[in-house]
Tab-separated table of C-alpha atoms in Angstrom:
chain	number	residue	atom	x	y	z
A	693	MET	CA	-55.152	-25.362	23.982
A	694	LYS	CA	-57.585	-22.726	25.654
A	695	SER	CA	-60.574	-22.489	23.156
A	696	GLU	CA	-60.558	-26.207	23.178
A	697	ILE	CA	-60.375	-27.236	27.082
A	698	ASP	CA	-62.215	-25.504	29.572
A	699	GLU	CA	-60.147	-23.716	31.924
A	700	GLU	CA	-62.687	-24.392	34.947
A	701	ALA	CA	-62.734	-27.910	34.236
A	702	MET	CA	-58.907	-27.885	33.578
A	703	TRP	CA	-57.902	-26.888	36.860
A	704	GLU	CA	-60.905	-27.647	39.115
A	705	GLY	CA	-59.514	-27.620	42.530
A	706	ILE	CA	-57.009	-25.560	42.748
A	707	LYS	CA	-58.606	-21.843	42.843
A	708	THR	CA	-60.666	-23.561	46.116
A	709	ALA	CA	-57.174	-24.944	47.502
A	710	THR	CA	-55.937	-21.552	47.779
A	711	GLU	CA	-58.401	-20.668	50.553
A	712	ASP	CA	-56.919	-22.665	53.024
A	713	PRO	CA	-53.557	-20.942	53.938
A	714	GLU	CA	-51.469	-24.267	54.622
A	715	GLU	CA	-52.208	-25.000	51.060
A	716	LEU	CA	-51.276	-21.575	49.921
A	717	LYS	CA	-47.976	-21.765	51.205
A	718	VAL	CA	-47.310	-25.275	49.678
A	719	ILE	CA	-48.256	-23.674	45.963
A	720	CYS	CA	-46.078	-20.805	46.991
A	721	CYS	CA	-42.907	-23.244	47.919
A	722	ALA	CA	-44.122	-24.979	44.111
A	723	LEU	CA	-43.487	-22.150	42.379
A	724	ASP	CA	-40.838	-20.259	44.349
A	725	SER	CA	-38.789	-23.961	43.686
A	726	PHE	CA	-38.763	-23.023	39.950
A	727	LEU	CA	-37.566	-19.619	40.224
A	728	GLN	CA	-34.848	-21.116	42.429
A	729	TYR	CA	-33.893	-23.769	40.014
A	730	ALA	CA	-31.168	-22.031	38.226
A	731	LYS	CA	-29.517	-20.640	41.100
A	732	SER	CA	-29.479	-23.747	42.825
A	733	ALA	CA	-28.308	-26.118	40.327
A	734	HIS	CA	-25.423	-23.510	38.988
A	735	PHE	CA	-24.094	-23.406	42.827
A	736	GLN	CA	-24.731	-27.325	43.430
A	737	ILE	CA	-23.474	-28.199	39.986
A	738	THR	CA	-20.913	-26.164	38.816
A	739	HIS	CA	-19.680	-23.478	41.429
A	740	GLN	CA	-18.753	-26.402	43.606
A	741	ARG	CA	-17.107	-28.317	41.113
A	742	ARG	CA	-15.213	-25.291	40.053
A	743	GLN	CA	-13.741	-24.717	43.619
A	744	ALA	CA	-12.901	-28.149	43.540
A	745	PHE	CA	-11.066	-28.167	40.564
A	746	TYR	CA	-9.094	-25.365	41.523
A	747	ALA	CA	-7.924	-27.025	44.675
A	748	LEU	CA	-6.205	-29.475	42.828
A	749	PRO	CA	-2.408	-28.644	42.460
A	750	ARG	CA	-1.839	-26.360	39.511
A	751	TYR	CA	-0.115	-28.357	36.945
A	752	GLN	CA	-2.971	-30.887	37.405
A	753	TRP	CA	-5.772	-28.241	36.777
A	754	GLU	CA	-3.956	-26.354	33.846
A	755	MET	CA	-3.646	-30.107	32.162
A	756	LEU	CA	-7.403	-30.646	32.753
A	757	ALA	CA	-8.184	-26.828	31.600
A	758	GLY	CA	-6.770	-27.720	28.262
A	759	PRO	CA	-7.803	-30.340	25.168
A	760	PRO	CA	-8.507	-33.132	25.370
A	761	PHE	CA	-10.271	-32.446	28.886
A	762	ASN	CA	-11.516	-28.963	28.520
A	763	TYR	CA	-13.054	-29.390	31.954
A	764	LEU	CA	-13.673	-25.871	32.471
A	765	LYS	CA	-15.317	-25.290	29.330
A	766	THR	CA	-17.348	-28.048	29.969
A	767	LEU	CA	-18.478	-26.777	33.193
A	768	ASP	CA	-19.571	-23.333	31.134
A	769	LYS	CA	-21.456	-25.652	28.948
A	770	VAL	CA	-23.274	-27.165	31.514
A	771	ASP	CA	-24.082	-23.409	33.098
A	772	ALA	CA	-25.568	-22.711	29.694
A	773	ALA	CA	-27.465	-25.745	29.658
A	774	ILE	CA	-28.619	-24.741	33.266
A	775	GLU	CA	-30.104	-21.614	32.121
A	776	SER	CA	-31.837	-23.049	28.900
A	777	ASN	CA	-33.688	-25.731	31.657
A	778	ALA	CA	-34.292	-22.723	34.057
A	779	GLU	CA	-36.158	-21.089	30.708
A	780	ILE	CA	-38.807	-23.617	31.069
A	781	CYS	CA	-39.010	-23.026	35.105
A	782	ARG	CA	-39.785	-19.526	34.672
A	783	ALA	CA	-42.077	-20.217	31.830
A	784	ILE	CA	-44.396	-22.393	34.695
A	785	VAL	CA	-43.866	-19.619	36.973
A	786	LYS	CA	-45.337	-16.833	34.632
A	787	THR	CA	-48.555	-18.806	33.298
A	788	GLY	CA	-49.315	-20.768	36.890
A	789	GLN	CA	-49.176	-17.773	39.233
A	790	PRO	CA	-52.476	-16.203	37.642
A	791	MET	CA	-54.192	-19.671	37.883
A	792	VAL	CA	-53.380	-20.832	41.269
A	793	LEU	CA	-52.486	-17.620	43.792
A	794	PRO	CA	-54.618	-14.818	44.642
A	795	PRO	CA	-53.957	-10.908	43.711
A	796	ASP	CA	-51.973	-10.261	46.902
A	797	HIS	CA	-49.691	-13.544	45.914
A	798	GLN	CA	-48.708	-12.656	42.551
A	799	SER	CA	-45.784	-10.512	41.320
A	800	LYS	CA	-46.977	-6.756	41.103
A	801	PRO	CA	-47.066	-5.243	37.208
A	802	GLY	CA	-44.197	-2.809	38.239
A	803	GLN	CA	-41.810	-5.720	38.821
A	804	GLN	CA	-38.857	-5.836	36.373
A	805	SER	CA	-39.716	-9.758	36.745
A	806	SER	CA	-41.308	-12.608	38.033
A	807	THR	CA	-38.514	-13.737	40.590
A	808	THR	CA	-39.274	-11.276	43.024
A	809	PRO	CA	-42.799	-12.056	44.735
A	810	HIS	CA	-43.157	-11.949	48.617
A	811	TRP	CA	-42.793	-15.857	48.758
A	812	SER	CA	-38.951	-15.924	46.901
A	813	GLY	CA	-36.783	-17.439	49.132
A	814	TRP	CA	-39.670	-20.051	50.783
A	815	ALA	CA	-39.046	-23.192	48.811
A	816	LYS	CA	-36.707	-25.650	50.753
A	817	ALA	CA	-34.346	-28.124	49.264
A	818	ALA	CA	-36.854	-30.911	49.174
A	819	ASP	CA	-38.986	-28.451	46.684
A	820	ILE	CA	-35.832	-27.677	44.594
A	821	ASP	CA	-35.535	-31.113	44.304
A	822	LYS	CA	-38.874	-31.751	43.044
A	823	ALA	CA	-38.652	-29.055	40.840
A	824	ARG	CA	-35.489	-30.552	39.155
A	825	THR	CA	-37.502	-34.023	39.000
A	826	THR	CA	-40.039	-32.474	36.987
A	827	VAL	CA	-37.584	-30.878	34.303
A	828	ARG	CA	-36.268	-34.057	33.761
A	829	GLN	CA	-39.437	-35.927	33.377
A	830	PHE	CA	-40.550	-33.752	30.306
A	831	TYR	CA	-37.861	-36.156	28.719
A	832	ARG	CA	-40.329	-38.973	29.316
A	833	ASP	CA	-43.458	-37.281	28.573
A	834	TRP	CA	-42.864	-34.494	26.174
A	835	THR	CA	-39.938	-35.206	23.666
A	836	ALA	CA	-39.928	-37.489	20.356
A	837	GLU	CA	-37.096	-39.325	22.252
A	838	GLY	CA	-38.905	-40.400	24.783
A	839	ALA	CA	-41.525	-41.817	22.793
A	840	SER	CA	-40.293	-45.438	23.102
A	841	GLU	CA	-40.416	-44.863	26.831
A	842	ARG	CA	-44.086	-43.559	26.638
A	843	ASP	CA	-45.165	-46.632	24.124
A	844	ALA	CA	-43.587	-49.423	26.909
A	845	CYS	CA	-45.346	-48.011	29.970
A	846	TYR	CA	-48.536	-46.125	28.285
A	847	GLY	CA	-48.704	-47.965	25.439
A	848	PRO	CA	-50.184	-51.255	26.948
A	849	VAL	CA	-52.907	-49.111	28.924
A	850	ILE	CA	-53.901	-47.291	26.336
A	851	ARG	CA	-54.352	-50.553	23.946
A	852	ALA	CA	-56.523	-51.949	26.815
A	853	LEU	CA	-58.382	-49.092	27.301
A	854	VAL	CA	-59.419	-48.572	23.363
A	855	ALA	CA	-60.291	-52.490	23.350
A	856	GLU	CA	-62.823	-52.320	26.718
A	857	LYS	CA	-64.129	-49.096	24.670
A	858	ALA	CA	-64.616	-50.968	21.656
A	859	SER	CA	-66.308	-53.934	23.470
A	860	ARG	CA	-69.469	-51.325	24.935
A	861	GLU	CA	-69.732	-48.802	22.205
A	862	PRO	CA	-72.563	-50.603	20.408
A	863	LYS	CA	-74.453	-50.717	24.437
A	864	SER	CA	-73.804	-47.423	25.360
A	865	GLU	CA	-73.916	-43.947	23.601
A	866	ASN	CA	-72.617	-42.199	27.096
A	867	PRO	CA	-68.914	-41.011	27.401
A	868	PHE	CA	-66.242	-43.392	28.403
A	869	LYS	CA	-65.107	-42.089	31.584
A	870	VAL	CA	-61.451	-42.621	32.477
A	871	LEU	CA	-60.051	-41.538	36.148
A	872	ILE	CA	-56.143	-41.454	36.049
A	873	PRO	CA	-54.685	-41.068	39.747
A	874	GLY	CA	-51.169	-39.941	39.791
A	875	ALA	CA	-51.689	-38.082	36.193
A	876	GLY	CA	-47.931	-36.552	36.322
A	877	LEU	CA	-47.256	-34.410	33.047
A	878	GLY	CA	-50.211	-35.128	31.606
A	879	ARG	CA	-49.360	-36.842	28.222
A	880	LEU	CA	-51.493	-40.012	29.086
A	881	VAL	CA	-54.193	-37.986	30.032
A	882	PHE	CA	-53.820	-36.278	26.640
A	883	GLU	CA	-53.753	-39.163	24.686
A	884	LEU	CA	-56.826	-40.830	25.878
A	885	CYS	CA	-58.253	-37.550	25.088
A	886	LEU	CA	-57.607	-37.823	21.368
A	887	GLU	CA	-58.835	-41.382	21.512
A	888	GLY	CA	-61.813	-40.040	22.493
A	889	PHE	CA	-62.099	-41.034	26.017
A	890	ALA	CA	-63.400	-38.233	28.730
A	891	VAL	CA	-60.465	-38.551	30.491
A	892	GLU	CA	-60.381	-36.692	34.371
A	893	GLY	CA	-56.649	-36.588	35.710
A	894	ASN	CA	-55.831	-36.586	39.102
A	895	GLU	CA	-52.736	-35.509	40.451
A	896	ILE	CA	-51.527	-34.124	44.271
A	897	SER	CA	-48.191	-32.834	43.204
A	898	TYR	CA	-48.410	-28.923	42.205
A	899	HIS	CA	-44.983	-29.257	40.168
A	900	GLN	CA	-46.728	-31.526	38.492
A	901	LEU	CA	-49.467	-29.827	37.734
A	902	LEU	CA	-48.202	-26.280	37.495
A	903	ALA	CA	-45.679	-27.620	34.823
A	904	SER	CA	-48.493	-30.086	32.944
A	905	SER	CA	-50.862	-27.100	32.835
A	906	TYR	CA	-48.087	-25.002	31.073
A	907	ILE	CA	-47.514	-27.514	28.158
A	908	LEU	CA	-51.257	-28.171	27.760
A	909	ASN	CA	-52.626	-24.522	27.854
A	910	SER	CA	-49.870	-22.048	27.482
A	911	CYS	CA	-47.412	-23.662	25.355
A	912	GLU	CA	-46.876	-21.576	22.188
A	913	GLY	CA	-45.517	-24.362	19.590
A	914	ALA	CA	-43.564	-27.520	19.763
A	915	GLY	CA	-40.169	-27.426	20.207
A	916	GLN	CA	-40.456	-24.111	22.423
A	917	HIS	CA	-37.720	-25.076	24.937
A	918	THR	CA	-34.629	-27.390	25.156
A	919	ILE	CA	-34.413	-29.301	28.120
A	920	TYR	CA	-30.831	-31.198	29.272
A	921	PRO	CA	-32.132	-33.725	31.370
A	922	TRP	CA	-28.898	-35.643	32.511
A	923	VAL	CA	-27.099	-32.672	33.056
A	924	HIS	CA	-27.477	-32.586	36.948
A	925	SER	CA	-24.894	-35.780	37.370
A	926	PHE	CA	-21.311	-36.027	36.183
A	927	SER	CA	-21.711	-39.948	36.322
A	928	ASN	CA	-21.906	-42.833	34.145
A	929	HIS	CA	-21.537	-40.867	30.870
A	930	LEU	CA	-19.932	-42.692	27.944
A	931	THR	CA	-19.358	-39.154	26.280
A	932	ARG	CA	-19.268	-35.528	27.134
A	933	GLU	CA	-21.966	-35.320	24.364
A	934	ASN	CA	-24.726	-37.202	25.764
A	935	HIS	CA	-23.885	-35.891	29.107
A	936	LEU	CA	-25.128	-32.362	27.070
A	937	ARG	CA	-27.466	-33.729	25.163
A	938	GLY	CA	-30.473	-31.511	24.685
A	939	TYR	CA	-33.930	-32.545	23.596
A	940	ALA	CA	-36.739	-30.256	22.231
A	941	VAL	CA	-39.886	-30.047	24.376
A	942	PRO	CA	-42.573	-30.319	23.435
A	943	ASP	CA	-42.338	-32.601	20.875
A	944	ILE	CA	-46.202	-31.721	19.668
A	945	HIS	CA	-48.361	-28.447	20.010
A	946	CYS	CA	-51.202	-29.819	22.226
A	947	GLY	CA	-53.361	-27.495	20.620
A	948	THR	CA	-52.906	-28.151	17.243
A	949	GLU	CA	-53.414	-32.173	17.818
A	950	ILE	CA	-56.489	-31.029	19.672
A	951	ALA	CA	-57.746	-29.267	16.445
A	952	ARG	CA	-56.633	-31.795	14.440
A	953	ALA	CA	-58.533	-34.703	16.346
A	954	GLN	CA	-61.453	-32.428	16.611
A	955	LEU	CA	-61.902	-32.475	12.834
A	956	GLN	CA	-61.401	-35.720	12.472
A	957	GLY	CA	-64.095	-36.348	15.017
A	958	THR	CA	-62.249	-38.228	17.575
A	959	ILE	CA	-62.052	-35.937	19.979
A	960	GLY	CA	-62.866	-36.596	23.565
A	961	THR	CA	-62.483	-34.204	26.698
A	962	MET	CA	-59.783	-34.064	29.648
A	963	SER	CA	-59.608	-32.302	33.005
A	964	MET	CA	-57.272	-32.277	35.582
A	965	VAL	CA	-58.085	-32.223	39.475
A	966	ALA	CA	-55.706	-31.130	41.974
A	967	ALA	CA	-56.468	-33.314	45.185
A	968	ASP	CA	-55.362	-36.154	47.514
A	969	PHE	CA	-56.934	-39.017	45.552
A	970	LEU	CA	-58.333	-40.931	48.769
A	971	CYS	CA	-59.825	-37.660	50.052
A	972	LEU	CA	-61.341	-36.781	46.938
A	973	TYR	CA	-62.705	-40.286	45.282
A	974	ASN	CA	-63.869	-41.800	48.384
A	975	ASP	CA	-66.488	-39.533	48.718
A	976	HIS	CA	-70.249	-39.712	47.545
A	977	SER	CA	-70.182	-37.534	44.640
A	978	HIS	CA	-67.771	-39.863	42.796
A	979	ALA	CA	-69.185	-43.575	43.664
A	980	VAL	CA	-69.744	-45.441	40.815
A	981	SER	CA	-68.839	-42.263	38.131
A	982	TYR	CA	-65.800	-44.145	35.815
A	983	ASP	CA	-65.784	-46.474	33.476
A	984	ALA	CA	-62.181	-47.065	34.183
A	985	VAL	CA	-59.648	-46.505	35.873
A	986	ALA	CA	-55.694	-46.339	34.653
A	987	THR	CA	-52.818	-46.374	37.086
A	988	VAL	CA	-49.170	-46.172	35.503
A	989	PHE	CA	-46.378	-46.362	38.172
A	990	PHE	CA	-49.148	-45.135	40.401
A	991	LEU	CA	-49.955	-48.168	43.056
A	992	ASP	CA	-46.614	-48.240	44.867
A	993	THR	CA	-47.110	-44.797	46.175
A	994	ALA	CA	-49.579	-46.112	48.377
A	995	PRO	CA	-48.791	-46.492	52.240
A	996	ASN	CA	-52.039	-48.109	52.598
A	997	LEU	CA	-52.896	-50.180	48.905
A	998	LEU	CA	-56.043	-51.480	50.299
A	999	ARG	CA	-57.136	-47.831	50.800
A	1000	TYR	CA	-56.239	-47.224	47.275
A	1001	LEU	CA	-58.176	-50.291	45.932
A	1002	ASP	CA	-61.082	-49.334	47.792
A	1003	ALA	CA	-61.222	-46.208	46.503
A	1004	ILE	CA	-61.157	-47.054	43.026
A	1005	PHE	CA	-63.570	-49.912	43.405
A	1006	HIS	CA	-65.737	-47.299	44.964
A	1007	CYS	CA	-65.613	-44.681	42.376
A	1008	LEU	CA	-65.923	-47.308	39.288
A	1009	LYS	CA	-69.359	-48.158	37.630
A	1010	PRO	CA	-70.338	-52.022	37.956
A	1011	GLY	CA	-68.477	-53.889	35.074
A	1012	GLY	CA	-65.776	-50.821	35.168
A	1013	ILE	CA	-61.976	-52.024	34.727
A	1014	LEU	CA	-58.740	-51.075	36.605
A	1015	VAL	CA	-55.720	-51.110	34.344
A	1016	ASN	CA	-52.342	-50.913	35.564
A	1017	LEU	CA	-48.877	-51.038	34.973
A	1018	GLY	CA	-45.840	-50.728	37.009
A	1019	PRO	CA	-43.446	-51.815	39.015
A	1020	LEU	CA	-43.415	-52.113	43.307
A	1021	LEU	CA	-40.879	-49.579	44.432
A	1022	TRP	CA	-42.855	-48.619	47.475
A	1023	HIS	CA	-42.353	-45.129	48.126
A	1024	PHE	CA	-43.239	-45.148	51.913
A	1025	GLU	CA	-41.014	-47.875	52.482
A	1026	ASN	CA	-38.511	-46.196	55.013
A	1027	THR	CA	-40.828	-43.584	56.119
A	1028	LEU	CA	-41.686	-43.431	59.963
A	1029	THR	CA	-45.351	-43.256	60.448
A	1030	ASN	CA	-46.474	-40.278	62.611
A	1031	ARG	CA	-49.620	-41.424	64.204
A	1032	SER	CA	-50.621	-44.917	65.388
A	1033	ASN	CA	-54.005	-46.503	64.710
A	1034	ASP	CA	-54.853	-45.641	68.094
A	1035	GLU	CA	-54.963	-41.883	67.409
A	1036	SER	CA	-57.748	-41.907	64.515
A	1037	ASP	CA	-60.631	-44.698	63.846
A	1038	SER	CA	-58.821	-46.556	61.167
A	1039	ASP	CA	-62.311	-47.670	59.443
A	1040	ASN	CA	-63.301	-43.444	59.144
A	1041	SER	CA	-59.598	-42.229	58.196
A	1042	THR	CA	-60.644	-39.085	56.286
A	1043	GLY	CA	-56.547	-37.610	56.248
A	1044	GLY	CA	-55.890	-39.408	52.718
A	1045	ILE	CA	-52.287	-40.456	52.098
A	1046	ALA	CA	-51.098	-39.149	55.296
A	1047	ASP	CA	-53.754	-41.492	57.799
A	1048	PRO	CA	-51.223	-43.984	59.955
A	1049	GLY	CA	-50.644	-47.600	58.858
A	1050	ARG	CA	-48.078	-48.758	56.290
A	1051	PHE	CA	-47.011	-52.284	54.552
A	1052	GLU	CA	-45.455	-53.394	51.501
A	1053	LEU	CA	-46.269	-56.652	49.624
A	1054	THR	CA	-44.831	-58.691	46.692
A	1055	ASP	CA	-46.666	-58.689	43.109
A	1056	ASP	CA	-48.273	-62.066	43.474
A	1057	GLU	CA	-49.487	-60.441	47.177
A	1058	VAL	CA	-50.610	-57.415	45.525
A	1059	MET	CA	-52.930	-59.629	42.955
A	1060	ALA	CA	-54.741	-61.443	45.924
A	1061	LEU	CA	-55.083	-58.222	47.601
A	1062	VAL	CA	-57.044	-56.744	44.479
A	1063	THR	CA	-59.076	-60.008	44.369
A	1064	SER	CA	-59.838	-59.619	48.408
A	1065	ALA	CA	-60.977	-56.178	47.515
A	1066	GLY	CA	-63.764	-57.368	45.208
A	1067	PHE	CA	-62.143	-57.570	41.694
A	1068	GLU	CA	-61.941	-60.030	39.191
A	1069	VAL	CA	-58.490	-60.402	37.629
A	1070	VAL	CA	-59.185	-60.220	33.632
A	1071	SER	CA	-55.705	-60.498	32.415
A	1072	ARG	CA	-52.285	-60.496	33.814
A	1073	GLU	CA	-48.858	-59.923	32.269
A	1074	THR	CA	-45.220	-59.939	34.215
A	1075	GLY	CA	-41.778	-58.813	33.435
A	1076	ILE	CA	-42.237	-56.102	30.875
A	1077	GLU	CA	-39.371	-53.626	30.595
A	1078	ALA	CA	-40.759	-50.084	31.626
A	1079	PRO	CA	-37.918	-47.585	31.678
A	1080	TYR	CA	-38.295	-44.491	33.788
A	1081	ILE	CA	-36.597	-41.121	32.463
A	1082	HIS	CA	-34.065	-43.612	31.108
A	1083	ASP	CA	-30.976	-42.467	29.503
A	1084	LYS	CA	-30.125	-45.148	27.043
A	1085	ASP	CA	-26.498	-44.092	26.465
A	1086	SER	CA	-25.778	-44.193	30.192
A	1087	MET	CA	-22.981	-46.764	31.836
A	1088	LEU	CA	-25.696	-47.352	34.187
A	1089	GLN	CA	-28.741	-48.865	32.566
A	1090	MET	CA	-32.013	-49.598	35.143
A	1091	VAL	CA	-35.316	-50.924	33.844
A	1092	TYR	CA	-38.183	-51.934	35.851
A	1093	LYS	CA	-39.530	-55.567	35.284
A	1094	ALA	CA	-43.455	-54.054	35.581
A	1095	SER	CA	-46.278	-56.083	35.918
A	1096	PHE	CA	-49.096	-55.385	33.859
A	1097	TRP	CA	-52.767	-56.478	34.802
A	1098	VAL	CA	-56.490	-55.466	34.059
A	1099	ALA	CA	-59.221	-56.373	36.914
A	1100	ARG	CA	-63.129	-55.829	36.739
A	1101	LYS	CA	-65.446	-54.453	39.425
A	1102	PRO	CA	-68.180	-57.368	39.107
A	1103	GLU	CA	-71.963	-56.305	37.347
A	1104	THR	CA	-74.456	-55.722	40.007
A	1105	LYS	CA	-76.475	-58.624	40.435
A	1106	SER	CA	-80.041	-58.583	38.813
């Protein structure tokens, strides 16, 4: 896909971020967390279980080691699944280093592998947890089996945007520009590009950015990797077969699909920007720039939702729409605020999502806030079943009842 998507546009913001030492450290920790994935997973998931297993009375572990349980063989299979997951982690690092790190931070050409850069060991437990979550998220965005989940969560958003675009096309020849904050692994960005939109994804997580870049730009073919998303937990499995089920990643080859859409004349454009949403899109250069903003499982990442809505209102063109689908799992609900409003001018905050202040609303209160922020609610639907990295065969079933709505920024009065 490198020939179809301009690399500079695809990674706008990443190269300049490496000029900041603190930001560079964050990037290195993200890369290192993918390299540490295998070691950490083997230790936590199988090594400790083997220790606990052999702590059982001998007659018990001998019984469980044989048929029909074959517990030790199960642990061997789990180790193999972890190694398969680690392959895509290592591929992410191999392709990501040249894009996001200056030469003095990259592995040297003479090294036997990419596992020994000078920043090896920097990643902490929280970083490695994010790498593990990213591996699992490939199931949602880039497997054939995740299609039903994508249709439930992305489908309504895509259909709303297609309808809005169709209603405007006779009136404008300009590209229909869509911004997607919290773009994650990039599947929604990609699908909208295929639909002919000019799409800009925004993501603050380098784990997500590095992984999406690999799939979109560097993966050589469909089914190149096999991931095992359920292998990290031994709980609530009906069968061992399901526990150890693997899925081909990606389900499509992005370059091939882009080329097909180009031949059909339906292709749009896409780019990905690494930045704090509030810091970047509140600036003057992004004012009245987009025809639509699409948020999927994103608004509840806001400690201060009003700031999100103000930023979206700011960057939408008059008549532009905000299309939202998601639950309200407020990500900062149990997080203490580090600063008080007395320590900064809350009307002129510039720290992005890290700014002080936090509140959580109910769904009906969110709709009232949307109106207070200046939007006109066009449509609203609640109770939409929206799974998230959902194992349909698990004994534990959790599906969000999401809210889906469209709100419009009023046209400028003449």
